[in-house]
XYZ file of C-alpha atoms in Angstrom:
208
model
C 39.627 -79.537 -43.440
C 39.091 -76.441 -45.405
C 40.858 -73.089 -45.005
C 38.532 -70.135 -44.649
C 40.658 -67.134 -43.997
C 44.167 -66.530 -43.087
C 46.353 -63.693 -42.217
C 49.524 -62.952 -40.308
C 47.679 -62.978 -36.699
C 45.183 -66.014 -37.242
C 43.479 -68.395 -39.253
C 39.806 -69.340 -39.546
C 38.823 -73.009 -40.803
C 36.260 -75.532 -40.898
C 36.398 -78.215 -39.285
C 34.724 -82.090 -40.230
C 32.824 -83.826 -37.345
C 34.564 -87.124 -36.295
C 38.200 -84.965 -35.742
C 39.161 -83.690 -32.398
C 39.588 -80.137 -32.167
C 42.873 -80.828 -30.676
C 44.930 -84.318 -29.398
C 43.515 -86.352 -27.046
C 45.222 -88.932 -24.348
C 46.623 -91.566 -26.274
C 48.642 -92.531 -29.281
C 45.113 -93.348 -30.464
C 44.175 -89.491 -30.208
C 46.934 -87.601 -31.369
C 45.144 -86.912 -34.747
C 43.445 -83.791 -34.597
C 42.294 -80.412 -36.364
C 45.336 -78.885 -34.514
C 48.120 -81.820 -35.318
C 46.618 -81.368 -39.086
C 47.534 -77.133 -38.994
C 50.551 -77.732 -37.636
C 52.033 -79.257 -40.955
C 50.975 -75.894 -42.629
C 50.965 -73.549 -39.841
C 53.194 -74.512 -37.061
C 52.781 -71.670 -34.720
C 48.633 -72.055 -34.814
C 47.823 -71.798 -31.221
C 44.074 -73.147 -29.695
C 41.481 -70.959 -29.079
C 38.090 -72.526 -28.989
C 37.278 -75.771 -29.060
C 34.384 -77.848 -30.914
C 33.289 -81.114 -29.768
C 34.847 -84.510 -31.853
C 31.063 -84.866 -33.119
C 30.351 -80.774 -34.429
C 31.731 -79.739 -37.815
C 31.682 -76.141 -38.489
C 33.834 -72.650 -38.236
C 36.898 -72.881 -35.728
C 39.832 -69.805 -34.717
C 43.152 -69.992 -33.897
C 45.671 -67.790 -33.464
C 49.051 -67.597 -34.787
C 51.483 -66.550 -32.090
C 51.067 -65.396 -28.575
C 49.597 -62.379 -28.476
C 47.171 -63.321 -31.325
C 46.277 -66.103 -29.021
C 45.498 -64.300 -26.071
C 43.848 -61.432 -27.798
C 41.323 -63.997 -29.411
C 40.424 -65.740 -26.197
C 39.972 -62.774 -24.354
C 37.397 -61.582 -26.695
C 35.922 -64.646 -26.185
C 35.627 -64.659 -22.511
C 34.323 -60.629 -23.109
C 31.616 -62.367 -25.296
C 32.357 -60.035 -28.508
C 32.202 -63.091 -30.306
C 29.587 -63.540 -32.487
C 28.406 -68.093 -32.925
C 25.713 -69.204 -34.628
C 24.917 -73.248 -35.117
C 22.763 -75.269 -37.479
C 21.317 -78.754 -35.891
C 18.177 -81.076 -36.782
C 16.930 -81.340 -33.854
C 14.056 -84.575 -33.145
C 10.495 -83.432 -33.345
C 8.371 -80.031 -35.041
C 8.990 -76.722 -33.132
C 6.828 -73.585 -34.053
C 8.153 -72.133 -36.920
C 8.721 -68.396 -35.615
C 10.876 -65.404 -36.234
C 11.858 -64.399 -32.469
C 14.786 -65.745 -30.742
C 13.258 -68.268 -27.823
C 15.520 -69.039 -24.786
C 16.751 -72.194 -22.686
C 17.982 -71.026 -19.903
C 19.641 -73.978 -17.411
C 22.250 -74.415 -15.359
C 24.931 -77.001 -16.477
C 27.076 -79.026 -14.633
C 29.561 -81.871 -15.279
C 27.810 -85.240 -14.901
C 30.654 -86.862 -13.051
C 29.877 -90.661 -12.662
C 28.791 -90.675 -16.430
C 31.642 -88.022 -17.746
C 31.968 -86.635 -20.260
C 28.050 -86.416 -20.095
C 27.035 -82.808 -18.360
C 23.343 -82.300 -17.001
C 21.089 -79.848 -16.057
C 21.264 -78.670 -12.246
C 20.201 -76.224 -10.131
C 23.889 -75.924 -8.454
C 25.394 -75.922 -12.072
C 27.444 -72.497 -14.139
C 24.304 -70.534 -15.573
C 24.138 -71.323 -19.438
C 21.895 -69.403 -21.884
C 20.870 -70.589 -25.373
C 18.673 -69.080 -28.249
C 17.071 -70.995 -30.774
C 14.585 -69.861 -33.761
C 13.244 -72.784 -35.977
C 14.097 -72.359 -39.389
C 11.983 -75.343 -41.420
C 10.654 -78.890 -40.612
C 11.401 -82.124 -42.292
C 7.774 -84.033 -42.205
C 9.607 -87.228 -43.266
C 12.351 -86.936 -40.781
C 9.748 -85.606 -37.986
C 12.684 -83.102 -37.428
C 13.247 -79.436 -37.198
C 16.547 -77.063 -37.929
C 16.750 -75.006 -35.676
C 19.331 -71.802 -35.935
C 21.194 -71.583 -32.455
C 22.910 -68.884 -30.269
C 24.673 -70.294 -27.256
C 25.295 -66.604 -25.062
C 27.395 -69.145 -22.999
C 29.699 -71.719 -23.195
C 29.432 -74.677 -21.191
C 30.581 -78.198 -22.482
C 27.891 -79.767 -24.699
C 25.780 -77.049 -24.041
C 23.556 -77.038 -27.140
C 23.657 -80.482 -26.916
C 21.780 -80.382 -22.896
C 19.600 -77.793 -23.689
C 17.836 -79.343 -26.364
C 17.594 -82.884 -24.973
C 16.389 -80.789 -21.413
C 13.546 -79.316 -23.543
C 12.877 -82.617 -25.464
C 14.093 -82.099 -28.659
C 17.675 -83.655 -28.654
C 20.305 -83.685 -31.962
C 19.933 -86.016 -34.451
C 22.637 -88.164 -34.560
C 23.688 -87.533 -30.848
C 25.264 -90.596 -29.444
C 25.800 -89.576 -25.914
C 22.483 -87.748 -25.417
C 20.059 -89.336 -28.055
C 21.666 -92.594 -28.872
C 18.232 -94.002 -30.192
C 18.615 -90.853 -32.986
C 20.359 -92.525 -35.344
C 21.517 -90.345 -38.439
C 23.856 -91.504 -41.000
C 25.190 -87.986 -40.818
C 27.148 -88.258 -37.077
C 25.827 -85.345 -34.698
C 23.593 -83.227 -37.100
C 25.754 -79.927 -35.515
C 27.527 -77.389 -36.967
C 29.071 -74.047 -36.396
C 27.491 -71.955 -39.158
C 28.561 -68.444 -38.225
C 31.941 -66.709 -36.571
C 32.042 -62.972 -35.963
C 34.213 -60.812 -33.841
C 35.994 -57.774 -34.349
C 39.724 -58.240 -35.833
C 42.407 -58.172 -32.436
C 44.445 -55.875 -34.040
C 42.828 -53.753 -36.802
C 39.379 -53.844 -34.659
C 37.744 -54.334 -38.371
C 34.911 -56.270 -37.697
C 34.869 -59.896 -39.224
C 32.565 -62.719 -40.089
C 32.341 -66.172 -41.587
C 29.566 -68.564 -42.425
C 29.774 -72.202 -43.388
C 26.921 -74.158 -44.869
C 25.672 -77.144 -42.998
C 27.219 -80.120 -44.573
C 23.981 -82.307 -44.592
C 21.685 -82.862 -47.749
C 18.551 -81.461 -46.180
């Protein structure tokens, strides 16, 4: 777990896939990216969360008022995201930003699986494909979810047939000795309290 940036209002850091964001139920699930700042920074507060399986850029705030500045930015969407993720399959290579737009939903026999449905929260994602991997028959594609719905990225591209590599829940036949071939590769939003606009980027932690 690797400290990006730190000051007395929050701390930015990136996280490993395979580590909960923050604990689970269970003795089993106590370890997490939170439990781990806490010996360091005991007053880091949640934020954001990233699934167990994404690595990648993660916020937190450092007391109460850092906390609630941070999330209401988020919910304002003045936050910039960006994610890296193979993806199964070759997608035009292209400049523009392309759109998925689906509703999601909670899949509830088969939680924590979501689907797409009409009655679902509306979700938005951009993509742009970046390169291809011949070998791999696999694309990385940069992504921009403009909402934030529970395994959103991870619907939208199964929906449109090109799931993660690596996804067990939604692609289990993808194998990739990787895990989930996600990551949160960009964090921007203006500072809560100086209004100083700040950004991060982490490079995808994959040898491709």
């Amino acid at each position: 777990m690797q400290l990006v940036y730190e000051d007395e209002h929050l701390v930015v850091l990136n996280k490993p896939g395979g580590v909960l964001s923050v604990p689970g139920r269970g003795l089993d699930k106590q370890d997490c990216v939170l439990t781990r700042l806490h010996t360091t920074h005991p007053t880091a507060m949640v934020v954001h969360r990233l699934d167990m399986a994404t690595s990648g850029l993660m916020v937190f705030g450092l007391h109460s008022d850092s906390q609630r500045a941070l999330s209401m930015l988020f919910e304002a969407r003045q936050v910039h995201k960006q994610y890296m993720a193979w993806v199964n399959g070759l997608l035009p290579l292209a400049e523009d930003w392309q759109t998925i737009d689906l509703p999601l939903m909670a899949d509830w026999p088969n939680r924590p699986l979501q689907k797409v449905d009409a009655e679902g929260k509306p979700s938005v994602t951009q993509w742009r494909c970046l390169k291809h991997d011949l070998q791999l028959n696999a694309s990385l594609l940069a992504l921009q979810p403009l909402t934030g719905r529970s395994h959103q990225l991870r619907v939208h591209l199964q929906a449109i047939g090109h799931p993660i590599l690596g996804d067990g829940l939604y692609a289990p036949h993808l194998h990739s000795p990787h895990g989930l071939m996600l990551h949160a590769s960009e964090l921007g939003f203006p500072h809560p309290f100086t209004q100083v606009p700040m950004q991060w980027q982490s490079t995808q932690p994959w040898p491709l």
